[in-house]
Each structure stands twice: as C-alpha cells, then as structure tokens.
Coordinates of C-alpha atoms in Angstrom, one line a residue:
X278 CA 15.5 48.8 57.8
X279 CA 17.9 46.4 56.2
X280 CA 16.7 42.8 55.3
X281 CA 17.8 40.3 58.2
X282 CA 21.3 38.1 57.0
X283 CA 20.4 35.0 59.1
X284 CA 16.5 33.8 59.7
X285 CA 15.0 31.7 62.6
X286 CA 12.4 30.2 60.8
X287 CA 10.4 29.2 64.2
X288 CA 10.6 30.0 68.1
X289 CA 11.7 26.7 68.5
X290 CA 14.4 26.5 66.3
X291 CA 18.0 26.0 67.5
X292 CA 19.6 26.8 63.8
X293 CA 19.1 29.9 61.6
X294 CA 19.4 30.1 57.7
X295 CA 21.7 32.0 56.3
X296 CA 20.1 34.6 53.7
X297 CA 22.8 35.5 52.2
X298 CA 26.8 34.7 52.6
X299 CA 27.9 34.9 56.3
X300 CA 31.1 35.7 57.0
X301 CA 33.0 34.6 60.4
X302 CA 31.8 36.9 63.3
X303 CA 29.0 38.2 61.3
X304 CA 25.6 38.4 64.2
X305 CA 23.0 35.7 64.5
X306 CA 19.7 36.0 66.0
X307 CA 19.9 35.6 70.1
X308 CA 23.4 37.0 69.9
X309 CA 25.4 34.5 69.1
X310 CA 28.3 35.2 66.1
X311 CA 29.3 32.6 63.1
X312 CA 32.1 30.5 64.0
X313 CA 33.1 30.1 60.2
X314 CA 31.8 31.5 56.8
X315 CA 28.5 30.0 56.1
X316 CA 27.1 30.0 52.2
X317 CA 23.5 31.2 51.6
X318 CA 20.7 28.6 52.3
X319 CA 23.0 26.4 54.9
X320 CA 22.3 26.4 58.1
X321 CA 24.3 27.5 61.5
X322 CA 23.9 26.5 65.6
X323 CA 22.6 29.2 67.8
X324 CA 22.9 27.4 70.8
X325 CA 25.3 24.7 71.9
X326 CA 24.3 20.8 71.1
X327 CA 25.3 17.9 72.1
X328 CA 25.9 14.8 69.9
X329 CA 23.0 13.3 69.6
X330 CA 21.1 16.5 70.0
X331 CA 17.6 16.9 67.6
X332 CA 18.5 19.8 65.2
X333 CA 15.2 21.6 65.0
X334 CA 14.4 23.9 61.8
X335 CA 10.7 25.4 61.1
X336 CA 9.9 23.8 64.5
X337 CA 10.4 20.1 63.7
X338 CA 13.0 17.9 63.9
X339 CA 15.1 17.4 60.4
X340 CA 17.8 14.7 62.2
X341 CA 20.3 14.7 65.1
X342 CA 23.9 15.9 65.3
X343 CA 27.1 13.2 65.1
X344 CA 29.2 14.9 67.0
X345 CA 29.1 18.2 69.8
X346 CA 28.5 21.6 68.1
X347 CA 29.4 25.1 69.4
X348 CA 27.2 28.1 68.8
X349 CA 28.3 30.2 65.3
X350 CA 29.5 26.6 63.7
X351 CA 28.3 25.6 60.5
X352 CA 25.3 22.5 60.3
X353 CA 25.7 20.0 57.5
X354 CA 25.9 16.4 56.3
X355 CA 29.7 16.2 58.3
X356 CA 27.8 16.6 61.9
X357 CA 24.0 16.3 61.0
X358 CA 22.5 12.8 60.4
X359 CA 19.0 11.4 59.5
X360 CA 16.5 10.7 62.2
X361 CA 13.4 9.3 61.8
X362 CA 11.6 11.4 64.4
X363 CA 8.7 14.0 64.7
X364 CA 7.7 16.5 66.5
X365 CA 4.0 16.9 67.3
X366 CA 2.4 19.2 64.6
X367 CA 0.8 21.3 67.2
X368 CA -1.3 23.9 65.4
X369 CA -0.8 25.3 62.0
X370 CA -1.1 28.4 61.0
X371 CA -4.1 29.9 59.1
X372 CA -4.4 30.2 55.4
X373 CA -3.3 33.3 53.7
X374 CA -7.6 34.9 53.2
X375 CA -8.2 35.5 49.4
X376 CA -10.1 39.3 48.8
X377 CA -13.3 39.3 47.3
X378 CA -12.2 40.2 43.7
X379 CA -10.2 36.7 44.0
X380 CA -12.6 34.3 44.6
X381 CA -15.0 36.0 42.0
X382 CA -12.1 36.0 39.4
X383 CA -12.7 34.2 36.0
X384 CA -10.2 33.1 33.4
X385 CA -10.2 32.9 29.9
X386 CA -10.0 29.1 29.2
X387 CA -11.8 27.0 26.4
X388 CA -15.0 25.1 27.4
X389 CA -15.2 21.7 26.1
X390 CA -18.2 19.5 25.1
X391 CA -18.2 17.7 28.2
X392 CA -17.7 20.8 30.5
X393 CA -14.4 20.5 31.3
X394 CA -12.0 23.8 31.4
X395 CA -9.1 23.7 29.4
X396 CA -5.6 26.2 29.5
X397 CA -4.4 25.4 26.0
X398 CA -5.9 24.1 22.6
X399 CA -3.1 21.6 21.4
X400 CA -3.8 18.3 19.7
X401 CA -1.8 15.4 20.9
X402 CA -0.1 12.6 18.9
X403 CA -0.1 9.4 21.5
X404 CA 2.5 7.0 21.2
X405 CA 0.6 3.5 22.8
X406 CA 3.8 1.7 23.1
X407 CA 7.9 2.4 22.5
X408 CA 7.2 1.1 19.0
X409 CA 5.5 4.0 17.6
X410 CA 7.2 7.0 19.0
X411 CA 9.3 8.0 16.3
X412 CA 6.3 7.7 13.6
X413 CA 4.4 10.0 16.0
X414 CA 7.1 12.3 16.2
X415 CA 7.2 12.4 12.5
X416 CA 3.6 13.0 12.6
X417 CA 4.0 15.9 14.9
X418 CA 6.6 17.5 12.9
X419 CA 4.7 17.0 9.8
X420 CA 2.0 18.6 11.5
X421 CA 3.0 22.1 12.9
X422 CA 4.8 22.0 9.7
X423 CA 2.5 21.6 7.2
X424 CA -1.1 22.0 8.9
X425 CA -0.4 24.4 12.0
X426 CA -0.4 27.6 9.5
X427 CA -3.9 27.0 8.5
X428 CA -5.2 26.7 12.1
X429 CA -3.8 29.7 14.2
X430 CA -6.9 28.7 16.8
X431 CA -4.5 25.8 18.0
X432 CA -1.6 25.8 19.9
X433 CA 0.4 22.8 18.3
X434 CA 0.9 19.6 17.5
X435 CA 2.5 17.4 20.5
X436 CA 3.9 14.1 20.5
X437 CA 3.6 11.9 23.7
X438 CA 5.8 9.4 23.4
X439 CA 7.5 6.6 25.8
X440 CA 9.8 4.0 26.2
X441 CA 6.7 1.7 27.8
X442 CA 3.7 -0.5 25.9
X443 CA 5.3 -4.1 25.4
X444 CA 7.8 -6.5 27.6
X445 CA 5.3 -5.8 30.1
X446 CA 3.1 -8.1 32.1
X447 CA -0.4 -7.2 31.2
X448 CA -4.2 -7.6 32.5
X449 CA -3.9 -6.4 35.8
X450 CA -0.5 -6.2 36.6
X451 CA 0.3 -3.3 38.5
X452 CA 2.8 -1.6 35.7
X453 CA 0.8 -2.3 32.8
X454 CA -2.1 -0.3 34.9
X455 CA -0.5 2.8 36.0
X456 CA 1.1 2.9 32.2
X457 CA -2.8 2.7 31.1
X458 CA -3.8 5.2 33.6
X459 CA -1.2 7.8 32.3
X460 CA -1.6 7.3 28.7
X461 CA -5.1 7.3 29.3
X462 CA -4.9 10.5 31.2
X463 CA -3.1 12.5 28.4
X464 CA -5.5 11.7 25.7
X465 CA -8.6 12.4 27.3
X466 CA -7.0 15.4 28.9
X467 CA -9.0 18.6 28.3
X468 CA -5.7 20.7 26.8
X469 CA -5.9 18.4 23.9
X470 CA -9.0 19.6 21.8
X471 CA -7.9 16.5 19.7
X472 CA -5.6 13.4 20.0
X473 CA -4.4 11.1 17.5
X474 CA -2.7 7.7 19.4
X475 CA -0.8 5.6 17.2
X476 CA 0.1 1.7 18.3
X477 CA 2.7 -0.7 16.4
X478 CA 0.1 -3.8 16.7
X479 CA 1.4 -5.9 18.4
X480 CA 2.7 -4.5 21.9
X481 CA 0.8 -5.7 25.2
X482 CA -0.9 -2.0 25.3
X483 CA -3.3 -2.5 22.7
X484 CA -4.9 0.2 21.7
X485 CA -8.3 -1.8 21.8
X486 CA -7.9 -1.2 25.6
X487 CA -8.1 2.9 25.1
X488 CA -11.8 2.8 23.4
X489 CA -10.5 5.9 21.2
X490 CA -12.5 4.7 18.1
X491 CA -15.9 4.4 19.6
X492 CA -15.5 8.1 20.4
X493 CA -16.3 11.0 17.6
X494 CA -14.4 13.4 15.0
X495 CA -11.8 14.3 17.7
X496 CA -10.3 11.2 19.0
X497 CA -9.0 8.2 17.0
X498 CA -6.1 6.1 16.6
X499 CA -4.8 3.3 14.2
X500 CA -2.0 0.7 13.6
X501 CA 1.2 1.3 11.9
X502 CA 0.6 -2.3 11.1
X503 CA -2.7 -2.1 9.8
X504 CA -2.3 1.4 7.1
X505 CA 1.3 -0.4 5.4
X506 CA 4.3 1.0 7.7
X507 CA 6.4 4.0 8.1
X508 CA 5.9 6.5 5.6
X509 CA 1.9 6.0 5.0
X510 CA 1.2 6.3 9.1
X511 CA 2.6 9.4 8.8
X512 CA 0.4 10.7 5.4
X513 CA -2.9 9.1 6.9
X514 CA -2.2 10.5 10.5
X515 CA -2.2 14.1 8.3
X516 CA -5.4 13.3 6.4
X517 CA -7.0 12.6 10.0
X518 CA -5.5 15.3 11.5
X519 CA -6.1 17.9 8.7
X520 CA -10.0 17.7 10.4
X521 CA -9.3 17.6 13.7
X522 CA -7.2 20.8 13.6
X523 CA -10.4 22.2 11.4
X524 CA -12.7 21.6 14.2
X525 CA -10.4 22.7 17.3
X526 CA -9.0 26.0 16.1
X527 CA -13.1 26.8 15.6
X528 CA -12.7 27.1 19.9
X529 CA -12.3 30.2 21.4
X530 CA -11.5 31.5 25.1
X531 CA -14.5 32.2 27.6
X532 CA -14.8 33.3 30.9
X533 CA -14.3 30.2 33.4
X534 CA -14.7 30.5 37.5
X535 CA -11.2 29.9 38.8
X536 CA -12.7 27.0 40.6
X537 CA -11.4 25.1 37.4
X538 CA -8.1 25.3 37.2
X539 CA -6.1 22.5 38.9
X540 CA -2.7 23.3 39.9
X541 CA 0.0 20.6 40.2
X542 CA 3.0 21.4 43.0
X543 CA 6.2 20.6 42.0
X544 CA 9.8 21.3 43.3
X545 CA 13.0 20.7 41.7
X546 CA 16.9 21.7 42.4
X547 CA 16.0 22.8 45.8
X548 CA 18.1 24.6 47.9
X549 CA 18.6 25.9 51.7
X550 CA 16.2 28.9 50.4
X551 CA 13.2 27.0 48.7
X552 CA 11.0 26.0 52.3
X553 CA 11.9 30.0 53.4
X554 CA 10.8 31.3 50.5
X555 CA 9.7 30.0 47.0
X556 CA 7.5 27.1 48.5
X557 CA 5.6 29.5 51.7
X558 CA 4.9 31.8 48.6
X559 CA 3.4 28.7 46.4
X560 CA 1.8 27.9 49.3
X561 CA -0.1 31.2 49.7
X562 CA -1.2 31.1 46.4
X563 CA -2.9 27.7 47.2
X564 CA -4.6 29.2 50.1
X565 CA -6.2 31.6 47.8
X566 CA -6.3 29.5 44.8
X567 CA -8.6 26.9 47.0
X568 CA -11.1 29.6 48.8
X569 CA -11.5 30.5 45.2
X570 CA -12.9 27.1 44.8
X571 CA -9.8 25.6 42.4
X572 CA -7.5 22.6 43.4
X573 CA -3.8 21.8 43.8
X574 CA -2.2 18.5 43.6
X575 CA 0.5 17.8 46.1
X576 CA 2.8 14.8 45.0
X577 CA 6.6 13.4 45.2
X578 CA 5.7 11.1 48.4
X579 CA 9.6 10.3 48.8
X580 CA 9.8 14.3 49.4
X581 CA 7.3 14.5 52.0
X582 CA 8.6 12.3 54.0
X583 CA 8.9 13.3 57.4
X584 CA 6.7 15.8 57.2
X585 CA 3.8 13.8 56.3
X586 CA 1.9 14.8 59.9
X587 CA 1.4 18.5 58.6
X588 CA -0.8 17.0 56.0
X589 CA -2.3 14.3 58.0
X590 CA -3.2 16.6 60.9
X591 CA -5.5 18.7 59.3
X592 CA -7.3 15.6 56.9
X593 CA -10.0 13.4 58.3
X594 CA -8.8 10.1 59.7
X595 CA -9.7 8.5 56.6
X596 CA -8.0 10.3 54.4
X597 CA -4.9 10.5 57.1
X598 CA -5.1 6.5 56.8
X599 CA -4.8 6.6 53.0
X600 CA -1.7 9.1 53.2
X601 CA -0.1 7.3 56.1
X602 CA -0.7 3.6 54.0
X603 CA 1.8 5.5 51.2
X604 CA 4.6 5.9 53.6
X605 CA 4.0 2.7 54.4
X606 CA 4.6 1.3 51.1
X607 CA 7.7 3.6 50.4
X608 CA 9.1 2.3 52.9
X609 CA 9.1 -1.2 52.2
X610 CA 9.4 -0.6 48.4
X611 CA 13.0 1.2 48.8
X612 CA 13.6 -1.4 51.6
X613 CA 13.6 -4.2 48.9
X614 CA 16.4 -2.3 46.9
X615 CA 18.3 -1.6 49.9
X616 CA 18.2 1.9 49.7
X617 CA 16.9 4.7 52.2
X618 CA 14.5 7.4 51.7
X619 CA 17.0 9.7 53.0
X620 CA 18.9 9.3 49.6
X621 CA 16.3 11.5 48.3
X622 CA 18.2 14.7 49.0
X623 CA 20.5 14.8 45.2
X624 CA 24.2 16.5 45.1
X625 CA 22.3 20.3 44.1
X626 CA 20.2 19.9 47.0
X627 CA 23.1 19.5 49.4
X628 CA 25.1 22.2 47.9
X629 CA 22.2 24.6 48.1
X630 CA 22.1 23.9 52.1
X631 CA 19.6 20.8 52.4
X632 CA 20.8 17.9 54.9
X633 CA 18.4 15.3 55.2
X634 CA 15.5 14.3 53.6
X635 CA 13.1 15.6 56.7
X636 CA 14.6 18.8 55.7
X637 CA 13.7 18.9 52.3
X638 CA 9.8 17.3 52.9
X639 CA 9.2 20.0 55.9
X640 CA 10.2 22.8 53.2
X641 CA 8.7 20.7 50.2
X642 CA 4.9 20.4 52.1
X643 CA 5.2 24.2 52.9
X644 CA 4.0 24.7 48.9
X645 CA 0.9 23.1 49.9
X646 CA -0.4 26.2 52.7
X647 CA -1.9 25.7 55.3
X648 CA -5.6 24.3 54.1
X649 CA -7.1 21.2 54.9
X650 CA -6.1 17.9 52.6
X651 CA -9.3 16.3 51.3
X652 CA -8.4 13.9 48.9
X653 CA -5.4 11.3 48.0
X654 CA -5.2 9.3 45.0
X655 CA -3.2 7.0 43.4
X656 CA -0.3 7.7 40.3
X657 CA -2.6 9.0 37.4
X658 CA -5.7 8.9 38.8
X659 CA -8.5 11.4 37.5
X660 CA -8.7 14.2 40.4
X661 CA -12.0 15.2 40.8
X662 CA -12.5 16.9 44.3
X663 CA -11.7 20.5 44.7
X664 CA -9.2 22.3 47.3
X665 CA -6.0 20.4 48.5
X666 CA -5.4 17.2 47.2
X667 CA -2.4 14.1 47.4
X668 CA -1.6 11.9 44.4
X669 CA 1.4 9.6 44.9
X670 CA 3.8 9.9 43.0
X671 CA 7.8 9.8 43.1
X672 CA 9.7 12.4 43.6
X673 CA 11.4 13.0 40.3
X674 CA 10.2 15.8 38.5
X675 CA 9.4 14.4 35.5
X676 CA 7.4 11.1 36.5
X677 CA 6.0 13.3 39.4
X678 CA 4.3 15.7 37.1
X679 CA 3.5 13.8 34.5
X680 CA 1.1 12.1 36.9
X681 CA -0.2 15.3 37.8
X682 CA -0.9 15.8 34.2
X683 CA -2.6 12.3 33.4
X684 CA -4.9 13.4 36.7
X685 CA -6.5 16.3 35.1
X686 CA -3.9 19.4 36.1
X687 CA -4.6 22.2 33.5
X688 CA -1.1 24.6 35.2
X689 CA 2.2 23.5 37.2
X690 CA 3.7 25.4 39.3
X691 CA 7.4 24.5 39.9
X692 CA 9.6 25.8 42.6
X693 CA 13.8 25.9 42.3
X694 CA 16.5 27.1 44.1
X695 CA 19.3 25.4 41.5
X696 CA 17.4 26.3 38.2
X697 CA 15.7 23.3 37.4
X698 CA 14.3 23.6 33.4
X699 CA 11.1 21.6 32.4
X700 CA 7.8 21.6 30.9
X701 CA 5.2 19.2 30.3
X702 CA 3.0 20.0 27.2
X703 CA 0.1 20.0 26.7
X704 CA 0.0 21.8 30.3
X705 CA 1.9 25.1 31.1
X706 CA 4.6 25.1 33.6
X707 CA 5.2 28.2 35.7
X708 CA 9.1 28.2 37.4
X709 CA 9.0 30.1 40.4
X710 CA 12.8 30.3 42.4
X711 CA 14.3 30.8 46.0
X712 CA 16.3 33.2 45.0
X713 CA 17.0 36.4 43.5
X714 CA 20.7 35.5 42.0
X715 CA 19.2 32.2 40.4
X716 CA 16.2 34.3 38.8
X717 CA 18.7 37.1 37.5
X718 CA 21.2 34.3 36.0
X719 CA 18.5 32.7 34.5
X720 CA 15.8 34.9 33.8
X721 CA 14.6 33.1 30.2
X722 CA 13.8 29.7 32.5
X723 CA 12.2 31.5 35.5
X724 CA 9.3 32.9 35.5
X725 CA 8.9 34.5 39.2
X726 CA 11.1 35.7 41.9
X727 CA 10.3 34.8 45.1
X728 CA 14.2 35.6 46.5
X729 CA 12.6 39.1 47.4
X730 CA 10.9 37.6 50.1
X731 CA 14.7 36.7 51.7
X732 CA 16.0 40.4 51.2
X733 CA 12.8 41.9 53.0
X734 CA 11.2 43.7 49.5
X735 CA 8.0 41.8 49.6
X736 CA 6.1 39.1 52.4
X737 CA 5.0 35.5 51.6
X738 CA 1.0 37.0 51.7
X739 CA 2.0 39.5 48.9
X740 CA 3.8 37.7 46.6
X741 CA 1.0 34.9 47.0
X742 CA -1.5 36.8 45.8
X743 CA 0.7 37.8 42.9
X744 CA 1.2 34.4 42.1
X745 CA -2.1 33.6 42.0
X746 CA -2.2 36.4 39.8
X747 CA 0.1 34.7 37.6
X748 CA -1.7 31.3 37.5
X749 CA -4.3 33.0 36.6
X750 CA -2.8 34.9 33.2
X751 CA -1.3 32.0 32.5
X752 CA -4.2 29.8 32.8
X753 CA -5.3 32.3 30.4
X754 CA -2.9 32.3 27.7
X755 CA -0.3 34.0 28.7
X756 CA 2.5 31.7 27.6
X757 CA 5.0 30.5 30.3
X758 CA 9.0 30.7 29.8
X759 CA 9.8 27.1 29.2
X760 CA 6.6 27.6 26.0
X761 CA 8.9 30.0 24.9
X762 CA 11.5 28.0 24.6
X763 CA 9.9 25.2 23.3
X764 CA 9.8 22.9 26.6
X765 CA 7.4 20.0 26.6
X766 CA 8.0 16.9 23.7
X767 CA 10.3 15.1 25.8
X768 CA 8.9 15.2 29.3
X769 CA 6.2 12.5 29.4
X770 CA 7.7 10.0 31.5
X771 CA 5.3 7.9 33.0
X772 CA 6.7 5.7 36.1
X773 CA 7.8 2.7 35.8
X774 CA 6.5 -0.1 37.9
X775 CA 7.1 -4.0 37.6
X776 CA 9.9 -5.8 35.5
X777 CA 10.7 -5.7 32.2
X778 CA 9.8 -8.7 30.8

C-alpha cells in the first residue's frame, strides 16, 4: 500500500500534515482536496474555520485563525496566530513495552571509583573564568599532541572553556551560582576520568570555591598567576597531566545495567515533520530506555510551552507544582524584556512548517513518551532519580544541553528536521532527523533516520526500539557522527543569568 501524502495526527484534528509536497487538488483525509500546493511538514484545513476558530493539531489547540479559512487552503503564520489556550489532556497513551532482552541489557561503560557509569574516558581541561581559556586550550592541544599517543586507553584531551568567571556578582547571586553549578558539573562528571581546571587568580570564580585540590591524583587545578604566566601553565599543566592520562587509560569497559545511562532530549532546526516523526520515535526509545531502569532529561522550558499539561498530568501534584512554578517564571522573565514566548519558533522552524510556539512544545514533549515525570530540577543540578525527569533550562541548544551535561547525562539524543550540527564533549551526541531528504543530504551529521516513519517503511514502536539500540552502542563506544568530525570543544555554553558587572 503506498505511504499516506497528508497525516491527521489525532481524531480531533481539523488540519493534516503534509508528508511530502502537495500539489493543488491532490486528496486529503475526509475527502477534502488542497486548495494550493502545500510544502512538506506545513499544514492544510480539512474543514472550514472561521476566524477566530482554535486550529487543533495532535489533539490540542496550537493557536486560532486571523481570518476565515476554506477546506484544501494552506495553514501558516499569514492566518494562524498564537493562543494561549489548552485543551484538557484527557488520557495519554501507553508507553511503547520494552521485551525482556531490553531491560536485562548491559553496556560496556567504565566503572568509576565512586560507582558511577561512564560513556567515555576523556580528561577535561576546565577553564574557571574567561581569563584562562586560551591557556587551557593550549593545554589541550599540547595534550592530544604530545601525550595522547602514549595513552590509547583515553579518548582525549578536552578543553571547557567560557566567556563567564569575573564581572559577576558573586556569593549567592543567582548567575555566579548556576555558573558554579555547570562548571562544577563538568569536572566532576563521570566521562572525565581526570580534570585539570585552570583559573587566572583573580576572577570572582575562585577556584578555592571548586575544592579540586583536597581531592586525589585525578583532579587538580592551579593559577596561571601563581606557576609565572603563559607559557609555564601550559608545561606544568603537561607534567600534571602526563599522570593523570597514566592512571585513566589503565580503565577498561565492563558490563553496566542500562539502568545507568542518562539520556538528555534535545531538539534543534525543527520542522513540520519532527512531532510526526523524529521526536514519537525518541520518545519510544524513552519508554524502553526507562522500564529498563535508565533516565532521560527533558529540558528547553521555552519549548514546552503549551504543552506543559502532558507532563504535568501524569506527575504527582508536587512535582506538577514545581513544573508549573517554571512557566511561571518564564513568563515573567521574557515579560521584563518585552518579549513573548511565542518568539521561540526561529526562521528554520517556520520554513520547515511550525506556526506557533504551542506547535513546536506539543511536538517537542512528544520525545519524552508517554511515562510518568518524577523529577524537575533546576539549570545544572545533579540528577539523581531514575525514569523521566525535567531540568530547566532554555531552549537554545547549546545552553540547554550543556545543562544536561553538568546534571550527570552520559548520551544526548538530538532530534532535527533542518540539520542542526553539535556535540557536547565529553558526552556523545546521537542526531536523529524528521526526514529522509535531510538524512540523505547530510548523512556525515546524522546519525539516524526516522523520515521512514513518514513514507510508511517502519512504525514509531520499531524504530524505538532501534534507537534504543543505538543508545546503547553508543553508550558503549561506538563513536557518534559529530565525534567523527571532531564536534565538542566549542559547545560549553553555560547560561547566562544576572548582569555583567
């Protein structure tokens, strides 16, 4: 049978997707015929509307027309407007079931002293504050340079660095803390089997306040103030080093329950295609991923937004309340600048077929599955429950993961329907996109194609379990496309809170 050309996503529904380029007349489901061409991922009227009419896509409300619409005509920004309304969630559907040999697999990860599971054995370079990032990335360079040769048991030498750490207000200022948090998080995270951090001396983010010192062999950290400048940072940082890279290439990969791999969500370049495909997909894998006992981090609260009642109806009312208080707080923090949350939606995500920002979140959540949300933190905060969890974050790629990162995730998994390219060292980043035109165009960046989903060759449940599949190998070594290429030194960008000072 061929593969469907337009999709209603949901009995209720009073648009379809178009799956691939419609031409005028072409059929639409309830019998209804396009008005006008329509371009894969947008969306077209089945029935008649009214202005003022709620358009309704997977069931829920994603804004209200400007202006009367006929059947067949084409549904965009020139007749759709936001609408801050909600259906009631109703129901959900269940969670895709994991099979037996799932939720007994293992991977093969590295054990570290205090029992946490590690993906990769790199050794980070910290950068405490703006001042120091170009020593560490001389350091780094140095490093896989000169030292990576003798120590084929590590992965590399990676420099974090930032343009944070000084003009700052410090103590317990709200910036200076989710800076501390984030750094913090990276060099203590278990993919480093060793971290050098390297200060100025004088910057607000002292490196007294990281502790790194009282710590053994592994961790440490210094001054360029304190060893003479420049140039000698770099040769002591290779003297330290030189041992570290001796005692973490003597790690090898064991067998490690599933249950330890932490999975952040991410999506980036979306398009009309990403909440049919890509994201349900992610979202299977999560489902399985979380009977097998592991956990996935759900972020970018500017890109839930909207859809936030699919998460809070199936969390305890306490954890509903903490979600709900984050809405709360983007709103009056984009208030202040005089912008809307329905800016979120960028110039790629319009062209690709998403309207409003209630689009984009009910498509974004649908990476999460269908399991119940038992946790929320804050921006950087150490996750440490298991299944479904929120950290808040915003929605731009790099902050967002980055805070994934600093909270303990060992794998991201990144959906695209424009071809988004990142990774975030010293954690593996998995692209997965809408569909299959973006994935053939740029097969070196992506490395799964979830567009077969659109053309009818596989079903979300299938290529969920494949994906988990995937997280799995990969948790396990097998290096991801944007590793290949070299993705990851420039991608720490922790967010920015406060004023510069």
């Amino acid at each position: 049978m061929d593969a469907p050309r337009a999709l209603k996503l949901s009995p209720a529904d009073n648009v379809a997707i178009a799956v691939t380029t419609l031409e005028k007349g072409a059929p639409l489901p309830g019998g209804a015929a396009t008005a006008e061409a329509i371009d894969r991922g947008h969306k077209v009227a089945l029935t008649a509307l009214e202005a003022g009419a709620p358009v309704v896509k997977y069931g829920q409300v994603i804004g209200r027309t400007t202006k009367a619409v006929a059947p067949g005509e084409f549904i965009h920004s020139h007749n759709l407007a936001f609408d801050n309304a909600r259906l009631s969630a109703g129901g959900h559907p269940a969670p895709v079931k994991a099979r037996e040999d799932e939720l007994a697999r293992t991977f093969k990860g590295y054990r570290r002293a205090d029992g946490r599971a590690a993906t990769r054995n790199f050794i980070g370079v910290v950068a405490s504050v703006n001042c120091s990032t170009t020593v560490c990335r001389a350091i780094a360079d140095a490093a896989n340079r000169d030292l990576l040769p003798k120590y084929p048991g590590i992965d590399g030498f990676v420099p974090i660095i930032h343009d944070q750490g000084c003009g700052m207000s410090g103590g317990t200022a709200e910036g200076m803390q989710v800076l501390h948090r984030t750094v913090n998080g990276y060099a203590r995270h278990a993919n480093f089997g060793g971290v050098l951090m390297v200060g100025l001396g004088c910057e607000v983010n002292q490196l007294a306040l990281y502790g790194m010192d009282k710590e053994k062999s592994l961790r440490s950290s210094f001054n360029i103030q304190d060893v003479g400048g420049s140039r000698h940072a770099v040769a002591q940082a290779l003297t330290q080093l030189d041992a570290v890279a001796a005692a973490a290439s003597r790690q090898t990969r064991v067998d490690i329950p599933v249950s330890e791999i932490i999975v952040g969500l991410q999506c980036g370049g979306s398009d009309g295609m990403s909440g049919v495909t890509a994201n349900p997909a992610l979202g299977a894998a999560v489902d399985i991923l979380v009977q097998a006992g592991g956990t996935a981090i759900l972020s970018e609260t500017p890109e839930i937004y909207g859809a936030e009642h699919l998460l809070t109806s199936r969390a305890t009312p306490e954890v509903a309340a903490k979600l709900d208080e984050l809405i709360k707080w983007w709103e009056r923090h984009v208030e202040i600048f005089s912008a809307s949350l329905d800016n979120n939606p960028s110039p790629g995500n319009k062209r690709g077929g998403l309207t409003t920002i209630l689009e984009k979140s009910l498509g974004a959540v649908a990476k999460a599955g269908q399991t119940d949300l038992k946790a929320v933190y804050r921006y950087a905060e150490k996750v440490e429950a298991h299944g479904l969890v929120y950290m808040d974050t915003p929605g731009y790629d790099p902050v967002s993961a980055t805070g994934q990162v600093a909270g303990g995730a060992n794998i991201i998994a990144f959906t695209t329907g424009r071809g988004s390219c990142f990774g975030c060292r010293p954690t593996p980043s998995l692209k997965f996109t809408s569909n299959s035109d973006l994935y053939r165009r740029m097969e070196e960046d992506m490395d799964f194609d979830c567009g077969t989903i659109a053309s009818g060759e596989a079903t979300i449940e299938e290529l969920g379990h494949r994906i988990f599949d995937l997280i799995v190998d990969t948790a396990s070594g097998k290096p991801s496309k944007s590793e290949l290429f070299g993705y990851g030194d420039n991608e720490f960008v922790p967010w920015r809170l406060g004023p510069t000072l």
